[in-house]
Coordinates of C-alpha atoms in Angstrom, one line a residue:
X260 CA 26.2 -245.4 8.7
X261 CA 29.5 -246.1 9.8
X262 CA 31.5 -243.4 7.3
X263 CA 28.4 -240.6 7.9
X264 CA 29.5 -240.9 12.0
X265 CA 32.8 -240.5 11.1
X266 CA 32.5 -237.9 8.8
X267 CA 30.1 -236.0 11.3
X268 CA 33.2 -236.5 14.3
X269 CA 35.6 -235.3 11.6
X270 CA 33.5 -232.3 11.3
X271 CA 33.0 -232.3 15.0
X272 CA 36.2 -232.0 15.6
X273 CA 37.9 -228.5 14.7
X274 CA 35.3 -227.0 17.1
X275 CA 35.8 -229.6 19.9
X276 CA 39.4 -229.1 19.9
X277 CA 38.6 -225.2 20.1
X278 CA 36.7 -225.2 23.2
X279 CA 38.7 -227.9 24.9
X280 CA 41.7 -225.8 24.0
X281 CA 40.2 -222.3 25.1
X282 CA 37.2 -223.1 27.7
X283 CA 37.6 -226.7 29.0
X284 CA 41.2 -226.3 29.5
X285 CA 41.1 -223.0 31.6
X286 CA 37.9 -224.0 33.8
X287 CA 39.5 -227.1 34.9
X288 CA 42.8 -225.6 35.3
X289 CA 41.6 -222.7 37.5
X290 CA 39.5 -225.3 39.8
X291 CA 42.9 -226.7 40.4
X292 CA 45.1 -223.5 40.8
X293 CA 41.5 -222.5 43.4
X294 CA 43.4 -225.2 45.6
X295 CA 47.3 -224.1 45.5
X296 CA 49.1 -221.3 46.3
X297 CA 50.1 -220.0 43.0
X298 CA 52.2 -216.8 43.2
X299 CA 53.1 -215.3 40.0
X300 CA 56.1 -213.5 41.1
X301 CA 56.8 -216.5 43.3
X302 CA 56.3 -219.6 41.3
X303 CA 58.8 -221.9 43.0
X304 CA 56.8 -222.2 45.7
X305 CA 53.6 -223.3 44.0
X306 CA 51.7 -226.7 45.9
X307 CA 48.3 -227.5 47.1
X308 CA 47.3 -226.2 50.3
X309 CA 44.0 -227.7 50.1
X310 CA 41.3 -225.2 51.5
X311 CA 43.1 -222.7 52.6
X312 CA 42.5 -220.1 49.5
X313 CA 38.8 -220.3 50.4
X314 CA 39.4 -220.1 54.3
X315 CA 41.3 -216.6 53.3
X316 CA 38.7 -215.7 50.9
X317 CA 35.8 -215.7 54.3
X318 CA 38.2 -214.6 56.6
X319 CA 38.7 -211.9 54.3
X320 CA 36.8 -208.1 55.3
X321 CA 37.3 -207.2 51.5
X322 CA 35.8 -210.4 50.1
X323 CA 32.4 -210.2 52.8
X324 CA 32.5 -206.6 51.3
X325 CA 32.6 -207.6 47.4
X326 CA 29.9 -210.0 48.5
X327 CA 27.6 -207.8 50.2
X328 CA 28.0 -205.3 47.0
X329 CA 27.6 -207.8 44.6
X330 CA 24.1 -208.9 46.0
X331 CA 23.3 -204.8 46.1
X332 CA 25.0 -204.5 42.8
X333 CA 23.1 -207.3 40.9
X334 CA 19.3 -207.1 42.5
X335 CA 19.3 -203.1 42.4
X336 CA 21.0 -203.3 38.4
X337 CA 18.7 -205.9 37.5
X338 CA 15.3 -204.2 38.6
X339 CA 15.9 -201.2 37.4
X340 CA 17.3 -202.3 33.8
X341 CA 14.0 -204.7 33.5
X342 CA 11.4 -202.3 34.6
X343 CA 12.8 -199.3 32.6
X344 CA 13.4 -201.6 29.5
X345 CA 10.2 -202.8 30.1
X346 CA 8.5 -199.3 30.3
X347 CA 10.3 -198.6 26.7
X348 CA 9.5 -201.5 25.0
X349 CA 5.9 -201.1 25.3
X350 CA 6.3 -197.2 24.1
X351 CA 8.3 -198.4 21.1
X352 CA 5.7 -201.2 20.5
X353 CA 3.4 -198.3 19.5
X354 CA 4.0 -196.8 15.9
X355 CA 4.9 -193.1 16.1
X356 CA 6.8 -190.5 14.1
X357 CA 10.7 -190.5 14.8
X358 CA 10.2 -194.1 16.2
X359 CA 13.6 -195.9 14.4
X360 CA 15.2 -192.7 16.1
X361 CA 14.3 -193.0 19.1
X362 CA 14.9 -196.8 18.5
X363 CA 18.5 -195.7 17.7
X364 CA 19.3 -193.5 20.7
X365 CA 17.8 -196.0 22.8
X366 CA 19.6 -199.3 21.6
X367 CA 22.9 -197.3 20.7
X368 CA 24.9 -198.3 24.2
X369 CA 24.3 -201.6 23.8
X370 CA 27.0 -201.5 20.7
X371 CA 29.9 -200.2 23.3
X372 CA 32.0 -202.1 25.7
X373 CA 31.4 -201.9 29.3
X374 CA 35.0 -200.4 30.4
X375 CA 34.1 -197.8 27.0
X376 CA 30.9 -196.9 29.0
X377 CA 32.5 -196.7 32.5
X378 CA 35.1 -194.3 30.8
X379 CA 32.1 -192.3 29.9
X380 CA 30.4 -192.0 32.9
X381 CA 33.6 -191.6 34.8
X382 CA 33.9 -188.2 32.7
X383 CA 30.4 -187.5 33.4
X384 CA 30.8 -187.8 37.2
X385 CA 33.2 -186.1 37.4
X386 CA 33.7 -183.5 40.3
X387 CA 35.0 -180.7 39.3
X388 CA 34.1 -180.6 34.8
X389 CA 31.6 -183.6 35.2
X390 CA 28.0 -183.1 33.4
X391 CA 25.8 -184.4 36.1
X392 CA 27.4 -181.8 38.6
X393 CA 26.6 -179.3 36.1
X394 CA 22.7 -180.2 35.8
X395 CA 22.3 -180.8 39.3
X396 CA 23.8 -177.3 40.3
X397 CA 21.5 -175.4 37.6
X398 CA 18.6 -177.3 38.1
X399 CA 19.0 -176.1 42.3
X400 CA 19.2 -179.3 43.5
X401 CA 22.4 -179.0 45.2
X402 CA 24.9 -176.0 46.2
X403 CA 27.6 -178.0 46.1
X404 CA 29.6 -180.5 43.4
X405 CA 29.7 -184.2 44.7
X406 CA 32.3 -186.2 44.5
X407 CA 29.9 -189.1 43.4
X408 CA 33.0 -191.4 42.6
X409 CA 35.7 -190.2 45.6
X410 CA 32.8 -190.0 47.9
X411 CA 32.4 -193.4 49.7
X412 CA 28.7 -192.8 50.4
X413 CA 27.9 -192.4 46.5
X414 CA 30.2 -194.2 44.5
X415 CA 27.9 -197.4 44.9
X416 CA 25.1 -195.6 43.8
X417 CA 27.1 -194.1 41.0
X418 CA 28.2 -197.1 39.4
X419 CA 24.8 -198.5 39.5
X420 CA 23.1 -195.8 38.0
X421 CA 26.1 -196.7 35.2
X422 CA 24.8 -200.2 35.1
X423 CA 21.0 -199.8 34.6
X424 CA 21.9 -197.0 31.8
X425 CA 24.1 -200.1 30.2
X426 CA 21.4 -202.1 30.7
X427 CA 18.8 -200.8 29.8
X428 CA 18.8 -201.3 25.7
X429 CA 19.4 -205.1 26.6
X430 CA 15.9 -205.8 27.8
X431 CA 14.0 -203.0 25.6
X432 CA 15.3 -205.1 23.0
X433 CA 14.6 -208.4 24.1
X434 CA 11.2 -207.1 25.2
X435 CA 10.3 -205.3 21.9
X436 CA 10.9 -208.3 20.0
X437 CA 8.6 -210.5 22.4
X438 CA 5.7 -207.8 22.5
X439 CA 5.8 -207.7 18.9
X440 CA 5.1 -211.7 18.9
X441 CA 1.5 -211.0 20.5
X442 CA -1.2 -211.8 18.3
X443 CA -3.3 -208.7 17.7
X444 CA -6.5 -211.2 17.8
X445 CA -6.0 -211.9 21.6
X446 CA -5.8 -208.3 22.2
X447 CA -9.2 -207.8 19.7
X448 CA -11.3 -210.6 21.8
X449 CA -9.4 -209.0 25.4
X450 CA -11.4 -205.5 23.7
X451 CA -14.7 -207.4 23.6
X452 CA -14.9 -208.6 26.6
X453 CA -14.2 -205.0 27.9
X454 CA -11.0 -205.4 29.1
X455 CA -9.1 -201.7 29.4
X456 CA -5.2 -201.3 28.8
X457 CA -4.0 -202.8 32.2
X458 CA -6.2 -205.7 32.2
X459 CA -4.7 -206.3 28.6
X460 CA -1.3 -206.0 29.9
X461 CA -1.4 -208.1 33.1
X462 CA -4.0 -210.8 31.3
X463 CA -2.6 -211.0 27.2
X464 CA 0.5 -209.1 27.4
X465 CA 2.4 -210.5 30.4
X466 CA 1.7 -214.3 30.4
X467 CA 2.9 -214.4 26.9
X468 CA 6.1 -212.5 27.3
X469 CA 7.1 -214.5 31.0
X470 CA 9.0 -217.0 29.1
X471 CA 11.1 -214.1 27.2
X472 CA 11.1 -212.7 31.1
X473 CA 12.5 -215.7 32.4
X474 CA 15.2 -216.3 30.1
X475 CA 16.3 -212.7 29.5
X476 CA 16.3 -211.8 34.0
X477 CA 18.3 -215.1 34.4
X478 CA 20.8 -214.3 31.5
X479 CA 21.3 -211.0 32.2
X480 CA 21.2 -211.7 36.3
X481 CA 24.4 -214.0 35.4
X482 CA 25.7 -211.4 32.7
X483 CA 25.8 -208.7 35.6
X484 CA 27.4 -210.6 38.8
X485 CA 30.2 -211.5 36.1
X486 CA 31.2 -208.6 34.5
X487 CA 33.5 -206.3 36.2
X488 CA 34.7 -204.1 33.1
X489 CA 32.1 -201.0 34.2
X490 CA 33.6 -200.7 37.7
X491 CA 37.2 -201.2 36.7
X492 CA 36.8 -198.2 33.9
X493 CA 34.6 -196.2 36.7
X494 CA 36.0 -196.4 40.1
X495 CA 38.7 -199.4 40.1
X496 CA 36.8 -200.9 42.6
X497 CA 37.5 -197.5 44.7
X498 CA 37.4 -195.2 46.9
X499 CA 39.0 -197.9 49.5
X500 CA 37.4 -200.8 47.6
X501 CA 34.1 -199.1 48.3
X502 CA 32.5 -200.3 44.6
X503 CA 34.5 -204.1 45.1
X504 CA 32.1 -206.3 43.7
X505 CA 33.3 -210.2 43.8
X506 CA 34.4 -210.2 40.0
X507 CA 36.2 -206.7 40.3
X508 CA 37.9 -208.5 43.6
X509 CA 39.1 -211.4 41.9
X510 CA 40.6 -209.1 38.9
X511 CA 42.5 -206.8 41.4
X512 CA 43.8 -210.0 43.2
X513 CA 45.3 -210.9 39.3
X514 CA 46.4 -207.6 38.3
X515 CA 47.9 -206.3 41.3
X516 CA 49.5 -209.5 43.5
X517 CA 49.2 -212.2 40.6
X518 CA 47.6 -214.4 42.9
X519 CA 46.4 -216.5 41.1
X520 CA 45.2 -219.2 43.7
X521 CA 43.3 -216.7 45.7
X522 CA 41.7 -215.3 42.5
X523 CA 40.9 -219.1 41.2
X524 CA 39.1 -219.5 44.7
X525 CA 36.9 -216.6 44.2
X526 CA 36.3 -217.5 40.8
X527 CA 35.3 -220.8 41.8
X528 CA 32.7 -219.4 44.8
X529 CA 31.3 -217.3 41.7
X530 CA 30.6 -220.8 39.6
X531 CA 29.0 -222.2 42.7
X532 CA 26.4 -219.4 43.9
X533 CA 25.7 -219.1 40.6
X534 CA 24.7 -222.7 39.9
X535 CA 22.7 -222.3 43.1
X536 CA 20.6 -219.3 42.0
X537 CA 20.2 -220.7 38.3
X538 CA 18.9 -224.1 39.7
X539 CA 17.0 -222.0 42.5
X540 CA 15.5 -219.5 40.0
X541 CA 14.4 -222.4 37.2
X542 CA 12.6 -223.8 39.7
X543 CA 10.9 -221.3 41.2
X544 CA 9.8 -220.2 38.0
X545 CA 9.1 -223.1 36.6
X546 CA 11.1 -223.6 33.9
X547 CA 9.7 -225.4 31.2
X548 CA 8.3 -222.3 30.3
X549 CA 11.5 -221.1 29.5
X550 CA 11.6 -224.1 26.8
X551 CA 15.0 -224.0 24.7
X552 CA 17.6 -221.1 25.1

């Protein structure tokens, strides 16, 4: 018994060194750098300072900002993605000709990186050669070319519709796979008892897919409010930190001041709202019905 637990930690122990080395190591060193002032250009001055990186961060316009956009950014990105992947997955459930096409087109953006895909719609946006411009002008639906990412007013709304397109292949493959676990016989005996199509779907269809629900709004919820990449390749976090979101913040406060301590401090507000919400959302939802993911 002895030489098998040994063995097992010997075998153990390549990957625990791995993640103490590349994610244990970093989390607990940026708690601590969340609670100094740690300057990259200025790094003989770097001791603790206590609270004072988070006072900054709530004192900060741009950080209430990020906040404010990150709620808009998440809630708005994460309704639309699930309803529209939704919507497809139960088209695609249905057999028709040119469906592993369609599948194709459908699924395809999920292969490309998010700053790949803000490139994209950065080109598409464009004001002056962009593609949306173009259909929107011969369709008559404006006179005049937007500026949807210099303008303020739209570059929210812009980068959103970016998001849901991302999204969407995400849950319309998570869905698909779920819908297609259904046993046919509940949906035979639903027939009998004279249900129609929506009474199928909110009686058989739906209870049996909420745990893939749960899992796949909670993952994807955290997946969104973490990933800057799509704003940094669209807008930078521009016009005048207009499209900020809290993870695009904590980047700029890396890439352009190599603050460090300020960026570990917004990093480590991140960690706690989303414990919050994951704890808050379980419950709510009640999540043993989750089970194991």
């Amino acid at each position: 018994m002895t030489k098998q637990r040994t063995f097992i930690l010997f075998s153990l122990l390549p990957a625990l060194l791995l993640l103490a080395v590349f994610t244990f190591y970093p989390f607990f060193r940026g708690v601590v750098m969340a609670f100094q002032n740690y300057v990259l250009f200025d790094l003989t001055n770097v001791r603790f300072i206590g609270f004072q990186n988070f006072e900054n961060a709530f004192n900060d316009p741009k950080f209430l900002y990020a906040l404010r956009n990150s709620a808009i950014w998440v809630v708005s990105s994460l309704t639309l993605q699930f309803l529209i992947g939704l919507s497809l997955a139960l088209v695609l459930r249905r057999g028709f000709r040119g469906r592993g096409v369609y599948q194709g087109f459908v699924f395809y953006s999920w292969a490309l990186s998010g700053f790949l895909i803000g490139l994209i719609w950065k080109w598409m946006f464009n004001s002056q050669m962009g593609v949306v411009n173009d259909l929107l002008m011969r369709a008559g639906l404006i006179e005049q070319r937007i500026g949807f990412l210099s303008d303020p007013n739209w570059a929210m709304v812009s980068v959103i519709v970016a998001n849901v397109w991302y999204g969407i292949a995400f849950f319309a493959i998570m869905l698909l796979a779920a819908l297609q676990s259904v046993p046919a016989e509940l949906y035979e005996a639903a027939g009998m008892d004279g249900a129609g199509a929506i009474r199928k779907f909110f009686s058989v269809t739906l209870p049996y897919i909420v745990p893939t629900i749960i899992a796949t709004t909670l993952l994807r919820a955290i997946w969104i409010f973490n990933d800057p990449s799509l704003i940094y390749g669209l807008t930078n976090g521009g016009p005048a930190g207009s499209t900020h979101i809290l993870s695009s913040l904590m980047m700029e406060k890396i890439l352009s001041g190599g603050d460090y301590g300020s960026a570990s401090a917004i990093g480590v507000i991140m960690l706690a709202m989303l414990m919050l919400y994951t704890v808050f959302y379980l419950f709510v939802t009640k999540s043993e019905k989750v089970g194991d993911f």
